[in-house]
Amino acid sequence: ETSIIDKVVTQLAAFREGAGPDVGLMMDLNFNYKSEGFRRLAKAVEKFNMTWLEMDTHEPKALAAIRQSTRTPIASLEAVLGRRALKPYLDAQSVDVAIVDVVFNGMLESYKMASMLDAYEINVAAHNSHGPLGSLMSAHFCSVIPNFRILEFDEDEVPWRRQLLTKPFTVERGEFLLPT
């Protein structure tokens, strides 16, 4: 029987071969493993020079230990709500990239979280899986923070989804164009 790790490595090898060396690979593991599994996966994918491996855990020190054990950049924190919940992850130096959920934290709290992360020299990606209004909120958040890394965006959507907005947004050449 082939292990999950072997299957992940096979899939990433196919992605790398198909996309080439200039395309950043990212994989989201969510809360699906404990520290040991996250650590083993992070080590196994090092050869792909990924943009990041995303994982979630409620234990900041465990996440920091995983980060210290691998060359693979670690992204996380999309389930962290508010600055007080964020602080233990910062103190533990748990992530290379912090993912902030603007829809659940609100614009002002997300901005304050990004400011805290900036003080710790950590870049921010916006978690964005909440539909077209969430995409607009996340894009505007990204446009005002100094430590913006990347905006998560789901281009694979039903054709009418953006029509839920009065003025649908556009994405051109991989860039989200902010409406004025």
Backbone as JSON, one array per atom type, in Angstrom:
{
  "sequence": "ETSIIDKVVTQLAAFREGAGPDVGLMMDLNFNYKSEGFRRLAKAVEKFNMTWLEMDTHEPKALAAIRQSTRTPIASLEAVLGRRALKPYLDAQSVDVAIVDVVFNGMLESYKMASMLDAYEINVAAHNSHGPLGSLMSAHFCSVIPNFRILEFDEDEVPWRRQLLTKPFTVERGEFLLPT",
  "N": [[0.84, -1.19, 0.0], [0.56, 2.18, -0.87], [1.71, 5.02, 0.81], [0.09, 7.98, 2.13], [1.85, 10.1, 2.1], [3.63, 9.34, 0.05], [1.86, 9.47, -2.09], [1.24, 12.21, -2.1], [3.78, 13.27, -2.73], [4.11, 12.16, -5.3], [1.99, 13.42, -6.65], [2.71, 16.15, -6.39], [5.11, 16.09, -7.8], [4.16, 15.64, -10.38], [2.69, 18.01, -10.74], [4.8, 19.87, -10.6], [6.36, 19.09, -12.79], [4.53, 19.53, -14.89], [3.87, 22.26, -14.59], [6.28, 23.56, -14.46], [9.41, 25.07, -13.33], [9.03, 27.72, -12.53], [6.56, 28.24, -11.46], [4.78, 28.73, -8.53], [4.2, 26.33, -6.05], [1.65, 25.41, -3.84], [0.23, 23.87, -1.01], [-2.58, 22.94, 0.85], [-3.12, 21.62, 3.93], [-4.92, 21.8, 5.94], [-6.53, 21.05, 9.05], [-5.86, 18.39, 9.1], [-3.91, 16.63, 10.08], [-1.78, 15.55, 12.79], [1.01, 16.89, 14.67], [3.26, 15.19, 14.09], [2.6, 14.01, 11.59], [2.33, 16.33, 9.99], [4.99, 17.26, 10.12], [6.41, 15.16, 8.89], [5.31, 15.26, 6.3], [6.09, 17.86, 5.52], [8.89, 17.6, 5.42], [9.1, 15.7, 3.39], [8.3, 17.06, 1.1], [10.17, 18.97, 0.6], [11.98, 19.0, -1.59], [10.59, 20.12, -3.68], [10.65, 22.82, -3.54], [8.57, 24.57, -2.6], [6.15, 27.26, -2.61], [4.71, 27.47, -0.29], [3.7, 25.33, 2.42], [0.66, 24.76, 3.71], [-0.83, 24.56, 6.86], [-2.85, 23.77, 9.7], [-3.14, 24.18, 13.18], [-4.03, 24.15, 16.62], [-2.05, 24.65, 18.37], [0.5, 26.71, 19.05], [3.29, 26.31, 19.65], [3.78, 23.74, 18.72], [3.4, 24.11, 15.99], [5.5, 25.87, 15.5], [7.67, 24.17, 16.02], [7.43, 22.37, 13.91], [7.88, 24.11, 11.79], [10.56, 24.76, 12.31], [11.75, 22.36, 11.7], [12.02, 21.97, 8.99], [12.85, 22.94, 5.58], [10.83, 23.78, 4.02], [8.64, 26.43, 3.51], [6.24, 27.5, 5.91], [2.83, 28.12, 6.08], [0.01, 29.48, 7.77], [-2.7, 30.01, 10.11], [-5.24, 30.88, 9.33], [-7.5, 30.21, 10.75], [-7.34, 31.59, 13.06], [-8.66, 33.91, 15.22], [-8.63, 37.23, 15.76], [-6.38, 39.56, 17.45], [-5.46, 38.84, 20.03], [-5.59, 36.06, 20.05], [-3.78, 35.61, 18.05], [-1.28, 36.41, 19.04], [0.19, 34.37, 20.64], [1.13, 32.7, 18.58], [2.83, 34.4, 17.22], [4.74, 34.96, 19.2], [5.87, 32.42, 19.43], [7.08, 32.16, 17.01], [5.85, 30.86, 14.76], [5.19, 30.74, 11.99], [5.98, 31.21, 8.49], [4.49, 32.59, 6.66], [1.59, 34.36, 7.34], [-1.82, 33.66, 7.31], [-4.64, 35.51, 6.99], [-8.02, 35.78, 7.8], [-10.22, 37.82, 6.51], [-13.0, 38.12, 6.31], [-14.05, 36.77, 8.55], [-12.64, 38.0, 10.65], [-13.11, 40.68, 10.3], [-12.61, 43.91, 8.78], [-11.17, 45.99, 10.15], [-10.02, 44.68, 12.43], [-8.53, 42.74, 11.08], [-6.69, 44.37, 9.75], [-5.31, 45.38, 11.95], [-4.23, 42.99, 12.9], [-2.52, 42.39, 10.75], [-0.75, 44.5, 11.04], [0.46, 43.84, 13.49], [1.7, 41.45, 12.69], [3.46, 42.49, 10.81], [5.24, 43.85, 12.48], [6.62, 41.68, 13.44], [7.99, 40.9, 11.24], [6.62, 39.31, 9.35], [5.0, 38.19, 6.49], [1.73, 38.55, 4.94], [-1.0, 36.67, 3.8], [-4.2, 36.69, 2.31], [-6.94, 34.9, 3.44], [-9.42, 33.58, 1.48], [-12.23, 32.47, 0.77], [-14.92, 32.92, 0.46], [-16.78, 33.78, -1.43], [-17.91, 36.32, -3.86], [-18.25, 38.88, -2.59], [-16.64, 38.56, -0.34], [-14.23, 38.26, -1.69], [-13.84, 40.87, -2.68], [-13.62, 42.27, -0.24], [-11.31, 41.05, 0.83], [-9.4, 41.67, -1.14], [-9.31, 44.48, -0.98], [-8.36, 44.74, 1.63], [-5.79, 43.58, 1.29], [-4.68, 45.53, -0.31], [-4.01, 47.62, 1.36], [-2.21, 46.9, 3.31], [1.18, 46.77, 4.47], [2.66, 44.44, 4.36], [1.82, 42.58, 2.49], [1.51, 39.47, 0.87], [0.21, 37.51, -0.83], [-2.96, 37.01, -2.46], [-5.41, 34.75, -1.8], [-7.41, 33.17, -4.19], [-10.24, 32.06, -5.88], [-10.57, 31.1, -8.94], [-11.97, 29.29, -10.36], [-15.07, 29.15, -10.83], [-18.7, 29.3, -10.85], [-20.27, 30.68, -13.78], [-22.03, 32.84, -13.25], [-21.46, 33.85, -10.75], [-19.98, 36.24, -10.04], [-21.79, 38.08, -10.87], [-23.48, 38.51, -8.83], [-22.75, 40.78, -7.62], [-23.14, 44.36, -7.73], [-21.34, 45.78, -9.32], [-19.33, 43.82, -10.98], [-16.08, 42.47, -10.23], [-12.83, 42.29, -11.84], [-10.28, 40.08, -13.02], [-7.12, 40.23, -14.3], [-4.46, 38.91, -16.12], [-3.59, 37.5, -13.85], [-3.87, 39.37, -11.84], [-5.83, 40.97, -9.45], [-8.14, 43.38, -10.06], [-8.84, 46.26, -8.44], [-11.97, 47.72, -7.87], [-12.97, 51.12, -8.36]],
  "CA": [[0.0, 0.0, 0.0], [1.3, 3.43, -0.95], [1.3, 5.94, 1.88], [-0.4, 9.3, 1.73], [3.03, 10.94, 1.79], [4.08, 8.96, -1.29], [0.88, 10.0, -3.05], [1.44, 13.66, -2.15], [5.02, 13.49, -3.47], [3.83, 11.84, -6.71], [1.13, 14.48, -7.2], [3.5, 17.38, -6.51], [6.07, 15.89, -8.89], [3.41, 15.85, -11.62], [2.42, 19.45, -10.84], [6.06, 20.56, -10.89], [6.73, 18.78, -14.17], [3.59, 20.19, -15.8], [3.86, 23.73, -14.44], [7.63, 24.08, -14.61], [10.07, 25.54, -12.1], [8.72, 29.11, -12.2], [5.23, 28.32, -10.87], [4.8, 28.4, -7.11], [3.29, 25.29, -5.59], [1.14, 25.55, -2.47], [-0.69, 22.79, -0.64], [-3.28, 23.2, 2.1], [-3.4, 20.39, 4.66], [-5.93, 22.13, 6.95], [-6.32, 20.44, 10.37], [-5.99, 16.96, 8.83], [-2.83, 15.82, 10.67], [-1.15, 15.98, 14.04], [2.36, 17.42, 14.43], [4.14, 14.2, 13.47], [2.24, 13.91, 10.18], [2.71, 17.59, 9.34], [6.46, 17.31, 10.03], [6.83, 14.19, 7.88], [4.93, 15.79, 4.99], [6.93, 19.03, 5.22], [10.22, 17.11, 5.02], [8.98, 14.95, 2.14], [8.06, 17.94, -0.05], [11.23, 19.99, 0.51], [12.63, 19.02, -2.9], [9.78, 20.84, -4.66], [10.85, 24.26, -3.35], [7.21, 25.09, -2.63], [5.89, 28.6, -2.08], [4.46, 27.13, 1.11], [2.84, 24.23, 2.84], [-0.28, 25.35, 4.65], [-1.34, 23.62, 7.85], [-3.51, 24.43, 10.83], [-3.14, 23.53, 14.47], [-4.35, 25.08, 17.7], [-0.9, 24.7, 19.27], [1.56, 27.52, 18.43], [4.64, 25.74, 19.81], [3.88, 22.59, 17.81], [3.58, 24.66, 14.65], [6.86, 26.4, 15.46], [8.59, 23.03, 15.93], [7.34, 21.89, 12.53], [8.57, 25.12, 10.96], [12.01, 24.64, 12.55], [12.25, 21.06, 11.25], [11.97, 21.84, 7.54], [13.15, 24.09, 4.72], [9.58, 24.15, 3.37], [7.96, 27.51, 4.21], [4.99, 27.13, 6.54], [1.77, 29.13, 6.14], [-1.06, 29.05, 8.66], [-3.39, 30.98, 10.97], [-6.53, 31.34, 8.81], [-8.55, 29.94, 11.74], [-7.07, 32.42, 14.23], [-9.56, 35.06, 15.24], [-8.26, 38.35, 16.59], [-4.99, 39.78, 17.85], [-5.08, 38.11, 21.24], [-5.36, 34.67, 19.65], [-2.61, 35.63, 17.17], [-0.04, 36.69, 19.77], [1.01, 33.19, 20.96], [1.79, 32.22, 17.36], [3.94, 35.32, 16.95], [5.76, 34.73, 20.21], [6.51, 31.13, 19.16], [7.64, 32.21, 15.65], [5.22, 29.67, 14.21], [4.91, 30.71, 10.55], [6.69, 32.06, 7.52], [3.44, 33.44, 6.09], [0.35, 34.31, 8.11], [-3.03, 33.78, 6.5], [-5.64, 36.23, 7.78], [-9.37, 35.68, 7.25], [-10.82, 39.15, 6.65], [-14.44, 38.0, 6.49], [-14.35, 36.39, 9.93], [-12.04, 38.93, 11.61], [-13.52, 42.05, 10.02], [-11.57, 44.7, 8.14], [-10.32, 46.71, 11.1], [-9.22, 43.72, 13.2], [-7.57, 42.14, 10.15], [-5.63, 45.36, 9.56], [-4.51, 45.39, 13.18], [-3.46, 41.74, 12.9], [-1.44, 42.56, 9.77], [0.24, 45.4, 11.65], [1.23, 43.03, 14.45], [2.54, 40.54, 11.91], [4.53, 43.31, 10.22], [6.23, 44.09, 13.53], [7.39, 40.44, 13.59], [8.58, 40.62, 9.93], [5.88, 38.21, 8.74], [4.1, 38.59, 5.41], [0.34, 38.15, 5.11], [-1.85, 36.26, 2.69], [-5.6, 36.78, 2.71], [-7.79, 33.72, 3.25], [-10.49, 34.13, 0.67], [-13.04, 31.38, 0.24], [-16.26, 33.28, 0.9], [-17.61, 34.34, -2.48], [-17.46, 37.56, -4.5], [-18.12, 39.98, -1.63], [-15.43, 38.24, 0.42], [-13.08, 38.56, -2.56], [-13.65, 42.32, -2.66], [-13.11, 42.65, 1.09], [-9.93, 40.57, 0.96], [-8.55, 42.43, -2.06], [-9.11, 45.82, -0.41], [-7.46, 44.54, 2.77], [-4.44, 43.38, 0.77], [-4.17, 46.76, -0.93], [-3.62, 48.64, 2.34], [-1.24, 46.43, 4.29], [2.54, 46.84, 3.92], [3.29, 43.12, 4.34], [1.0, 41.73, 1.62], [2.24, 38.42, 0.14], [-0.6, 36.95, -1.92], [-4.39, 36.9, -2.2], [-6.04, 33.5, -2.2], [-8.5, 33.51, -5.09], [-10.82, 30.9, -6.54], [-10.97, 31.49, -10.29], [-12.83, 28.22, -10.86], [-16.38, 29.44, -10.24], [-19.81, 29.3, -11.8], [-20.21, 31.91, -14.58], [-22.88, 33.92, -12.74], [-21.11, 34.19, -9.36], [-19.61, 37.66, -9.9], [-22.97, 38.9, -11.17], [-24.16, 38.81, -7.57], [-22.31, 42.13, -7.26], [-23.63, 45.44, -8.59], [-20.28, 45.98, -10.3], [-18.41, 42.68, -10.83], [-14.65, 42.75, -10.33], [-12.14, 41.54, -12.9], [-8.92, 39.59, -12.79], [-6.4, 40.26, -15.57], [-3.07, 38.45, -16.03], [-3.29, 37.1, -12.48], [-4.0, 40.5, -10.91], [-7.19, 41.38, -9.06], [-8.25, 44.83, -10.29], [-9.75, 46.84, -7.45], [-12.89, 48.72, -8.41], [-12.83, 52.45, -7.72]],
  "C": [[0.89, 1.25, 0.0], [0.78, 4.39, 0.12], [0.79, 7.26, 1.31], [0.78, 10.2, 1.36], [3.55, 10.62, 0.4], [3.14, 9.5, -2.36], [1.01, 11.52, -3.2], [2.68, 13.99, -2.98], [4.81, 13.22, -4.96], [3.0, 12.95, -7.36], [1.91, 15.78, -7.38], [4.55, 17.27, -7.62], [5.39, 16.12, -10.24], [3.1, 17.33, -11.82], [3.69, 20.2, -11.24], [6.47, 20.32, -12.34], [5.82, 19.52, -15.16], [3.68, 21.7, -15.78], [5.24, 24.34, -14.68], [8.14, 24.68, -13.32], [9.67, 26.95, -11.66], [7.34, 29.3, -11.58], [5.31, 27.89, -9.41], [3.77, 27.36, -6.76], [2.92, 25.54, -4.14], [0.19, 24.39, -2.22], [-1.26, 23.09, 0.73], [-3.67, 21.88, 2.75], [-4.48, 20.57, 5.73], [-5.54, 21.55, 8.32], [-6.23, 18.91, 10.26], [-4.92, 16.06, 9.44], [-2.49, 16.34, 12.06], [0.27, 16.39, 13.7], [3.27, 16.45, 13.69], [3.86, 14.07, 11.97], [2.59, 15.17, 9.4], [4.21, 17.64, 9.11], [6.95, 16.36, 8.94], [6.49, 14.68, 6.47], [5.82, 16.96, 4.58], [8.32, 18.61, 4.77], [10.15, 16.44, 3.65], [8.83, 15.86, 0.92], [9.14, 19.01, -0.22], [11.82, 20.11, -0.89], [11.85, 19.79, -3.96], [9.89, 22.36, -4.53], [9.51, 25.0, -3.43], [7.16, 26.54, -2.15], [5.57, 28.47, -0.61], [3.65, 25.87, 1.23], [1.96, 24.81, 3.93], [-0.83, 24.27, 5.57], [-1.92, 24.39, 9.03], [-3.43, 23.55, 12.07], [-3.47, 24.59, 15.52], [-3.18, 25.27, 18.66], [0.27, 25.45, 18.63], [2.95, 26.91, 18.52], [4.83, 24.52, 18.91], [4.11, 23.07, 16.38], [4.99, 25.22, 14.48], [7.88, 25.28, 15.33], [8.58, 22.44, 14.52], [8.1, 22.83, 11.62], [10.08, 24.98, 11.1], [12.59, 23.36, 11.96], [12.38, 20.93, 9.74], [12.42, 23.11, 6.83], [11.89, 24.57, 3.99], [8.93, 25.29, 4.15], [6.59, 27.06, 4.71], [4.05, 28.34, 6.57], [0.65, 28.58, 7.02], [-1.78, 30.27, 9.22], [-4.74, 31.45, 10.42], [-7.67, 31.1, 9.79], [-8.36, 30.74, 13.02], [-7.92, 33.68, 14.16], [-9.08, 36.09, 16.25], [-6.81, 38.36, 17.04], [-4.58, 38.99, 19.08], [-4.82, 36.64, 20.94], [-4.12, 34.55, 18.76], [-1.3, 35.7, 17.94], [0.78, 35.44, 20.13], [1.74, 32.61, 19.74], [2.98, 33.11, 16.99], [5.08, 35.08, 17.93], [6.53, 33.43, 19.97], [7.23, 31.1, 17.81], [7.16, 31.01, 14.84], [5.14, 29.6, 12.7], [5.87, 31.58, 9.76], [5.72, 33.05, 6.89], [2.18, 33.25, 6.93], [-0.83, 34.52, 7.17], [-4.12, 34.36, 7.39], [-6.98, 36.13, 7.06], [-10.1, 36.99, 7.54], [-12.32, 39.05, 6.93], [-14.78, 37.69, 7.94], [-13.77, 37.34, 10.96], [-12.56, 40.35, 11.45], [-12.33, 42.85, 9.5], [-10.62, 45.35, 9.15], [-9.44, 45.75, 11.91], [-8.18, 43.04, 12.32], [-6.4, 43.08, 9.91], [-4.72, 45.42, 10.79], [-3.66, 44.12, 13.3], [-2.28, 41.84, 11.93], [-0.35, 43.48, 10.3], [1.1, 44.67, 12.68], [2.19, 42.11, 13.71], [3.71, 41.28, 11.27], [5.62, 43.59, 11.24], [7.12, 42.87, 13.77], [8.02, 40.01, 12.26], [7.93, 39.43, 9.23], [4.93, 38.76, 7.68], [2.74, 37.95, 5.6], [-0.27, 37.76, 3.77], [-3.29, 36.35, 3.19], [-6.31, 35.47, 2.42], [-9.04, 34.22, 2.56], [-11.28, 33.0, 0.03], [-14.53, 31.64, 0.47], [-17.12, 33.93, -0.17], [-17.16, 35.71, -2.95], [-17.35, 38.75, -3.55], [-16.88, 39.78, -0.76], [-14.18, 38.53, -0.39], [-12.79, 40.05, -2.58], [-13.08, 42.79, -1.33], [-11.64, 42.27, 1.22], [-8.98, 41.36, 0.07], [-8.29, 43.84, -1.53], [-8.2, 45.76, 0.81], [-6.01, 44.42, 2.29], [-3.83, 44.66, 0.21], [-3.67, 47.78, 0.08], [-2.62, 48.15, 3.38], [0.16, 46.42, 3.68], [3.2, 45.48, 3.73], [2.46, 42.1, 3.54], [1.89, 40.75, 0.86], [1.46, 37.93, -1.07], [-2.07, 36.92, -1.49], [-4.87, 35.55, -2.69], [-7.25, 33.86, -3.06], [-8.95, 32.26, -5.81], [-11.36, 31.33, -7.9], [-11.97, 30.49, -10.88], [-14.2, 28.37, -10.2], [-17.47, 29.35, -11.3], [-19.85, 30.65, -12.53], [-20.98, 33.09, -13.98], [-22.47, 34.42, -11.35], [-20.78, 35.67, -9.17], [-20.79, 38.58, -10.18], [-23.82, 39.14, -9.93], [-23.81, 40.21, -7.07], [-22.9, 43.15, -8.23], [-22.62, 45.72, -9.7], [-19.26, 44.85, -10.12], [-16.95, 43.11, -10.99], [-14.06, 41.95, -11.48], [-10.76, 41.13, -12.4], [-8.26, 39.53, -14.15], [-4.95, 39.87, -15.33], [-2.68, 38.13, -14.59], [-3.39, 38.2, -11.46], [-5.46, 40.84, -10.7], [-7.26, 42.89, -9.19], [-9.29, 45.38, -9.32], [-10.69, 47.83, -8.13], [-12.72, 50.03, -7.66], [-14.17, 52.93, -7.2]]
}
